[in-house]
Each structure stands twice: as structure tokens, then as C-alpha cells.
Amino acid sequence: MRIDKGRISGLQFMFLIACYYQASSLLTAFQTGVTKQDTWIMVLIGSILSLPFLWAVRTLMVTFPDKNLIQILSEVYGPVIGKILGLLYLWYFLTVASLNLMDLADFTKGTIMTRTPSPVMAAVCILVASIAVRRGIRLVAKYGPLFTIIAAFIFVLSTLLVVNQIKLEHYLPIFSLPPKKYLQGAHISTTIPFGEHITFLMIHPAALLSRRDTGKYLFLGFAVGALTLFITTLRDIGVLGNTVDLFTVPSLMTLRLVHVGPTISRTEILFSVIFMILLFFKITVLFYVTVLTVAQLFNIKSYQHLILTVGSLIVVYGITLYPNPQKHAASAQEVEPVIWTLFELFIPLLTSIVAKIRKLPKVKEA
Amino acid sequence: MRRRKKRIAATLFMTFLLTVLFSGCWDSREMDSLFIVTGMALDKSPDSDELTITLQVGKTQSKAASSSSDSSSEEKNMTILLKASGDTPLEGIKRLNLNSSRALFLEHNQAVLFGSDLARQGLKEYIDFFLRDYESRMEVPVFVTEGPAEKILAVDLEQEQSTGMYLERVIQDLSELSPAYKVRMLDFVSCMRDENSAVLIPMVASYEEEELQKLQICGMAIIQGGRMIGSLNNHETLGYVLAKGKAKVLIIDAQGEKGRALFNTISLDTKREVKLKENGGVQVKYSVDAKLGIGELKGFADMDILELMSELTKMAENQIKEQITETFEKAKSLQADIFGIGKEIYRRQPKKWEKIKDNWDNLFSDIELTVEAKVLISETGKSLISLEMQGGTR
């Protein structure tokens, strides 16, 4: 039984994924801080490494086409363990939503509205998002294509604007850092931007997908997002060179440097626009998923009246998570990848294997 | 129906509340409450250890707008100078903000100038502010001034309203000639992060001519490890520019036995090869490939046109070689790797670099330099011969 009766098409599902990954390409500081000029290689390796896990997610989607993650968990592991795992995932979704919300709030506080306290921005953002969440997945996913195209357009434009400042020697030397850093870098890029595909397991029952389309749309969406992230890191390193690890938002710095004749300069507004759009979209998706998880875990028939409660929880949780962005970045480099590995890579893989062994879903009795 | 009416009433009420409560803007900054900074100068205080920070602020209106406690403005000057001292740039700016009716707005800052005294003492500790502050932009050009930097900001130029904007334009024009002139805050920071390499920053000087104050770029300051250790004059800078390559409209002035010739560069491309020798030394080879046009000739009497061309080619080649070698020798004597040779070794052979980097200063001063130049004179301008030449085309 599905709580949200809304349906989306396969194409919308794909754009939702693409847009979601694009949003992850905005914040790369926690990656560039570790592997510096080799970050683009790490993005490449990370996207390749996450393919098997994406495949595990796809297997789960195909095996349980009309069950979301919480239902799958309780079907595979039984009601008790399933519920415990479900609660853990609730915490995971809540944390990721809060983290992204704080990213948005910190960004606006730092660059646009310097005197507005970030909780105000966070609360306003959640309020607007709750309107979309109230209408269900149909409204959430509806903006996916539009946002993806706007973002892709701005990405291409902004890359063209700085192409004259890219210096090839900035990519050198390749592989000169200690090997441990590369391990850490690859791990970060596998878990933080790419590993979040677990979120889509809460959404796929709403998408009208055939068996073949599931894999196709999932991987296409992933490809768009991964390509964006790859080009972004490549561009930022090429322009900023050895200063890339100094800045909290490297892409913003890159666009600030645009100088094509005296007229076209100071284009960071472009970045601010897509930053707002994409992060808002990502937050809305995560918000929706969190609300749905709560409703599913406690068997509530309609989720609408949970929205503001969960929303305020996300805001308050976000404010208290980290005292400052530096702590946030440090944890994104050292703590989060380790914990996320469990949620994003290990459990989906295990679940799909257990489901195979237990020969789930059981053939319908008929 | 009643429900609908209620809804409409509620909507209207909410609209009223929203317009009343949320119409203001938290971070509003109006034009007339801002000091738009067009230039920034950092100096060493003459009598204390502190820093003197001078900000040049563009006036939005002619007279009525000037309102500051410690501003000095002249009748015709379109800018105001604000001055404060502090241990750090931010401290100075804080003090300025306290004593002025307007908030300082750094987003449109056009130039950052460092006084030569401060530059000699070290700049590294003052850069953090520029990196951290969201308003301060990384593409602002940096300069080192001859003498105190605040004097440069105070110069009353005939044509431009503010020296900050003037300098920005000058650099813009110079960067058309060669990218070597454009040193942004980002490039400056980037070079300071590299160990063992030096960065060149354009130097500005003011002078007086017929009672008019003027500014000029008088060479490049050599900054190593955040400290200014010397400077190149304009002649030596040309050698650096030639070695960097990608130059466009330079003038090369060659003096030969038979006369003097000035060439315009049409295109100039420089390739560099850095080799680490077996015995640990470093070999650097520049090969310049230039296409020149004749700008002006003086002398060359009794010469055949064909002879002349080959003579001119030889002169230009020698001149280019000489200039690069001269600048390189100067860099060697200062042990300042302005050409980024260490950086190149680090980029190409990071492992070998690890071994030699501690000894780099000595290695650098023992570099074996070879310069090759290939010149093609492809344009002669409107005229084929020189008036002093006899016979002309025979």
C-alpha cells in the first residue's frame, strides 16, 4: 500500500535523479581539501566505484517494484530488524536533509544576506519546501526537468566563461600526494555525492517504470549528475590551481574570476542562482522522503499533518548539528564517509543478496 | 459558500500581514549609505609597528555627500581618502567603519597597493583578510608602490577620477600586451603558496611633470616568501615578458653597430625546456620564436636592402637573447625563482623535486641557461627603406 497516491513518469524519475546529483556537485570543498589538484580523478574513480552499488539499488527496485525502502527492509529482515533498520534510515535521511539545509543557509548567510541569521533562511526554505511536499511526489518531481535544464545551461555557460583562464599545468603533478589521501578521496566521493542513491529507493514505487526502464533511467540520471560533478571539479581546479583547497565554495570563486572583456565579469550570481535552485530541490526531495519514512514506519495513512513537525525537526537538528561550517567540512572528510558506507553501500548490497537467497518477493499465491 | 468566503478573508488577511511584516529587507544596503571603495593601500606606519590602511572612496555626489571624520578631500577631487591604523587590515577597516557615517563596501575595489616598506617587511600575514572576506574579490590587481602606497592613492590625476580605477585600466591595457603584467590577488596568493618560488608584482610610482601629478608602472617588484627582495626595472621586465612568451605588441629596441632599430612584435612564442642533469644541476633552455615588424630605423647608411634585412634579423635575435639572459642573471643573483622553474620541476617530476627542493636556492643560482631566438621580420611598415640609406632599392 502506498501512502502518497501520486505517480510520476519514468522520465520525471530520471530528471529527479539527475537534478539530485547535480545539487551534490555544488559543494566540492570537502573533496578538494583532501586530494587537491587530483580531485577530478577521485570523482572519476568514485563514480566508477559506485556503479556496483547503483546496480544493487537497481536490483532492489526491480525485485520490489511497488515497495519502498522501509517496506523492503521489513519484508527481507522481518518486522523487528526491519523496523530497527528503518529507524536508522530515518535518522540517515533526517541528517542528510539537515546537512543540506545548513549548506544552503550557510551559503546565503555568507554570500548574499550576511546579516540574516542562518536559522531564518533554513526555516523559510523548509516552509516553501513543505508546500511542495504537501502536494506529494507529483509536485516534487515536476520541477526536476526544468531545474535540471536550467542548471545544465548555467553549468555549460559558466564553464565557457572561464575556459580562457583554465591552465593545463594546474592539473600537474598527478598522483603526488600520499596514497592514503587517495583512498580517503575515493571513499568520500563514492559515499557523499554518489552514495545518496539510496534516497531513490523511497521514491521508485511512485514512478511508472518497466523492468528495463528502471536501470536505464537510474543510470542515465546518474550519468548526467556525475558528468556535471566531473566537469565542475575539472573546471575549478583548472582555474584556481593550487588555491583550490583554500576556499569554502570553490565554484563560487571560479565564477567570481570571470573576466571576458570589461563587461562580462562578476558572474557569481549565476552560481548563486543554481545553488539555490538545486539545493532547494534536493532538500525538498529529502524532506519528502523523510516525511514518507516517518509515515511508513508508524503506519500512518496520510502524511500531510507530519510535514511541519518533521520540517521543524530538520531545521532544529540542522542548527545543532555543527557549530560552524569548518566542523561540518571536517566531519564530511573524516566521519560521514565511514558511517554513510554502512547506509549507502553495505545495507543495500546485503539486502539485495538476502532477498536473492530468500527468494523474495514470494510468488503471489494464485 | 461560507467556507469560500472565509478562505478569501483569510487569504486577504495573510496578504496584509505578509506585506506589512515581510516587506523590509534584513540586509538592505542603500547606495547613499555606502562608501564604495575604489582603491586600498596598505603601508607601514612611520612611527609605530602598526599598519596604515588607506581607502579610496568614490564620491557618489560632488560635495554634499562627503561626510567623514578623517577624510581629506580637495575641491576638484572626486574621491575621498580614509585613513586608519591597526595591526591588521580588518582592524583598520573596523576603525574606519566606527568613525564614518557610511558602511564600507569593498566589492568594487579596483586595486590593492602595498607600500614598498611594508612589502620589504613581509606581506604574508596581511593577506588572510583578502582571502576570507566575502566582499573582497580575488581578481583585484595587486601593486607594490615606490614609496608609501597612500601617496599613490592621493595622486590627483588629470583624466581619471580615481587612481584605483586608473591603475586597473592600465593593467588591463598592459595585460593585452602580455599576460605577465596582470597579477591578481589570486595569482599572488597562489605564488605565495608555492615554496621556493617568487612572484612579480607591478610597481607603481608617482612623479610630477609640469605641476601635474602622474602615475607610471616603473617595473616589477620581486616578492619571495611574502617579502619583497628586489625589483626589476622596465628594461629587465621586458626580458621577463619575453621569457614568458605569449606577448603581443611589445617594442624591442635593438642597437647595432650601424644603427638603431625598433621592432614591433607581431607574435611571440616562447618554449621552455627544463632538464635535470645527472650530476644534479639544472639546465634551462628558452627558444623564442618571434615574428616582428620594423617600427623605426635610424642609421644603416650604405646598406643594401637584403643585407639590411639579415642584419636586422640578427640584431633582433641578439637583443632578445641578451634581454632574457640579463633578467635571468639578475634573478639568479637574487636567488629569486621568478620564472617558476622550480614549480615546473615540481609539476613534472614531483619525486625528484622533493629531493632537491631544500637546496633549490643554490641550484637556481647555478642554472645553466641557453637562449635561442628565431626571428622573422615580416612587416616593414609603409616604407621599405630608411631615408639615411643610400641607394635604396637598386
Tab-separated table of C-alpha atoms in Angstrom, chain A residues 105 108-109 113-122, chain B residues 26-27:
chain	number	residue	atom	x	y	z
A	105	ALA	CA	21.612	28.523	4.880
A	108	THR	CA	23.188	32.562	1.773
A	109	LYS	CA	24.461	33.876	5.057
A	113	MET	CA	22.464	38.065	3.177
A	114	THR	CA	25.341	38.452	5.545
A	115	ARG	CA	23.379	39.748	8.471
A	116	THR	CA	20.429	37.387	8.314
A	117	PRO	CA	20.841	34.558	10.804
A	118	SER	CA	21.033	31.214	9.065
A	119	PRO	CA	18.118	29.628	11.012
A	120	VAL	CA	15.819	32.191	9.389
A	121	MET	CA	16.947	31.144	5.935
A	122	ALA	CA	16.617	27.486	6.862
B	26	TRP	CA	17.091	42.436	6.559
B	27	ASP	CA	20.300	43.161	4.738
